PDB file of C-alpha atoms in Angstrom:
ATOM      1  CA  UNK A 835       0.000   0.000   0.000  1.00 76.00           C
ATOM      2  CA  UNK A 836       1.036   3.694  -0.421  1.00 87.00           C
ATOM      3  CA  UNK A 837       0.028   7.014   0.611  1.00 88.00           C
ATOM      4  CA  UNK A 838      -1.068   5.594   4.438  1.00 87.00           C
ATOM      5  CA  UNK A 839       1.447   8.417   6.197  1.00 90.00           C
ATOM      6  CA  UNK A 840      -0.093  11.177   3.574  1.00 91.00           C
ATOM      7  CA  UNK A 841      -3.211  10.605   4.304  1.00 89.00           C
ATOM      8  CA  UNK A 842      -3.135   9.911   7.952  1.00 89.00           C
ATOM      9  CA  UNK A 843      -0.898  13.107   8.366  1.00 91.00           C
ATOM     10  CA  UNK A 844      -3.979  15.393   6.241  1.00 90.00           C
ATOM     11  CA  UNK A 845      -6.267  13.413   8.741  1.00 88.00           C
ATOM     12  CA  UNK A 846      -4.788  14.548  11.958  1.00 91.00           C
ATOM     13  CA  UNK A 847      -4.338  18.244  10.688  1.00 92.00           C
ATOM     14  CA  UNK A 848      -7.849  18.392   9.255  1.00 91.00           C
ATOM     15  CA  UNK A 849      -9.399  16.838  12.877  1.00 90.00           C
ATOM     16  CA  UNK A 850      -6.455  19.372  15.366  1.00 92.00           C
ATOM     17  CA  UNK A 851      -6.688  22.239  12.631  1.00 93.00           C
ATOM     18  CA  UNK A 852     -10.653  22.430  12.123  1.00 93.00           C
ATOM     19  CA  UNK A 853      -9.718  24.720   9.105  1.00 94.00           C
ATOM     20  CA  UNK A 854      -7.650  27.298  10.929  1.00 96.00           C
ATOM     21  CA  UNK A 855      -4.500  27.802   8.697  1.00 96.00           C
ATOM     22  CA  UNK A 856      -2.547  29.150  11.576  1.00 97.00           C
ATOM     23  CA  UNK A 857      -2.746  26.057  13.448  1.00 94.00           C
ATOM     24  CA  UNK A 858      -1.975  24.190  10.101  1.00 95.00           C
ATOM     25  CA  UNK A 859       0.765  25.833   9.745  1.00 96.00           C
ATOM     26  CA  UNK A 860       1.993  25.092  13.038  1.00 94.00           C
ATOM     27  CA  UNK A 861       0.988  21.283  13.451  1.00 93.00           C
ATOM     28  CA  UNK A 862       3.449  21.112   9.907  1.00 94.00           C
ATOM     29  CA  UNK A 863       5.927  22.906  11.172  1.00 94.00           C
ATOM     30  CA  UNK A 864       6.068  20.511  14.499  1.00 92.00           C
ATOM     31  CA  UNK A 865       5.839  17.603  12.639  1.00 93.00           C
ATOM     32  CA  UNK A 866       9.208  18.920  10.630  1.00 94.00           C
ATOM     33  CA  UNK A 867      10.556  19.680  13.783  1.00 92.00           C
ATOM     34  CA  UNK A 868       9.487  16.405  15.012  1.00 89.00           C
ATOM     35  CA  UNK A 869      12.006  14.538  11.583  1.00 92.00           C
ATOM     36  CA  UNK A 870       8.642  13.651   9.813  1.00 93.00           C
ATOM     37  CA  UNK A 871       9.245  15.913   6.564  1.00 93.00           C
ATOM     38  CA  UNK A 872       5.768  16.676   5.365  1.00 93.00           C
ATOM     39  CA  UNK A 873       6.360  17.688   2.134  1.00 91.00           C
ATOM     40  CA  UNK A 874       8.375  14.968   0.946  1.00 93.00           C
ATOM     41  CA  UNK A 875       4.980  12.612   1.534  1.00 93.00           C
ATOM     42  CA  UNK A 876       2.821  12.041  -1.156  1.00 92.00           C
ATOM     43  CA  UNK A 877       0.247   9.373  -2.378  1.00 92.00           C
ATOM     44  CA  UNK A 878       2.689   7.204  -3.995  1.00 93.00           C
ATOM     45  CA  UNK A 879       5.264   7.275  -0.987  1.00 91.00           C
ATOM     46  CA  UNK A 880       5.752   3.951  -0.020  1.00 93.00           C
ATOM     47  CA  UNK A 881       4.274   2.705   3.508  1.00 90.00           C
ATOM     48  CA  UNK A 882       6.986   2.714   5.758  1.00 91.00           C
ATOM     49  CA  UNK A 883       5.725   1.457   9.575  1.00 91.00           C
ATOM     50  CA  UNK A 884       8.029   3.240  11.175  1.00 93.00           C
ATOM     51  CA  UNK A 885       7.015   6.648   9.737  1.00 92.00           C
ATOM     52  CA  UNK A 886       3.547   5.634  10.294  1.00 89.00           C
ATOM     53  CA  UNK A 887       3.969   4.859  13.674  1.00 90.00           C
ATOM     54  CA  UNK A 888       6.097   7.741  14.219  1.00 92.00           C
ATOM     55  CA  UNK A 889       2.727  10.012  13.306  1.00 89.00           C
ATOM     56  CA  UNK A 890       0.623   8.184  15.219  1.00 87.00           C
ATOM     57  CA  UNK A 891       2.642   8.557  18.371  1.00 88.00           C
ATOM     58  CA  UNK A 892       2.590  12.390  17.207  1.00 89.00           C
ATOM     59  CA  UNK A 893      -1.250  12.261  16.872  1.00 87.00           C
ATOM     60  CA  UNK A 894      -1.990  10.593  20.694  1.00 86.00           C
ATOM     61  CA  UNK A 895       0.304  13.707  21.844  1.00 88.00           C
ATOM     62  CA  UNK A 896      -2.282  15.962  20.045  1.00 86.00           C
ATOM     63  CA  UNK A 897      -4.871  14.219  21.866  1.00 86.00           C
ATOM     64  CA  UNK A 898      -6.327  12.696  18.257  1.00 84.00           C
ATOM     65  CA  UNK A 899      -8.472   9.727  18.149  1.00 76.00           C
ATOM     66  CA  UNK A 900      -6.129   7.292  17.008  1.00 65.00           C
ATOM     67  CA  UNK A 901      -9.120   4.878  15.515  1.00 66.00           C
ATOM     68  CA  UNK A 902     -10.379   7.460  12.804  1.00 58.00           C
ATOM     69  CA  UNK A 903      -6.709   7.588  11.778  1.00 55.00           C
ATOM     70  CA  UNK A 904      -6.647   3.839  11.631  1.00 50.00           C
ATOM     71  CA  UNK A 905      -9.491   3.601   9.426  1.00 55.00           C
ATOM     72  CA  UNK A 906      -7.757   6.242   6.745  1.00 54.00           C
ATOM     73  CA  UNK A 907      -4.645   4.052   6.885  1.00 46.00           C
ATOM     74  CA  UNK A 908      -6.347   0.770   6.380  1.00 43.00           C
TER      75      UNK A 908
END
């Protein structure tokens, strides 16, 4: 499969962000800081677990429901 850490990364700034570009910006910019480059990721980046895992431990620290990501990635 390919895309999953695209896809849950839009996910998790579409559920923190609720359309506020500021906080867009700033969940990006933390998830850079964080080594997950976010503009490298596209739909046809290869799954790579530990990337994906890596976001999802980002996204419990946001306080995102990990099961709506799941179902994206899946």
């Amino acid at each position: 499969m390919t895309g999953t850490a695209k896809r849950i990364i839009d996910a998790l700034i579409d559920q923190k962000a609720q359309g506020d570009k500021t906080i867009e910006k700033n969940l990006r910019v933390k998830l850079i800081l964080g080594g997950i480059m976010v503009d490298k990721l596209t739909e046809s980046t290869p799954d790579n677990p530990a990337l994906i895992n890596k976001i999802r431990n980002v996204a419990i620290g946001y306080g995102v429901n990990i099961n709506d990501l799941a179902e994206v990635s899946l």
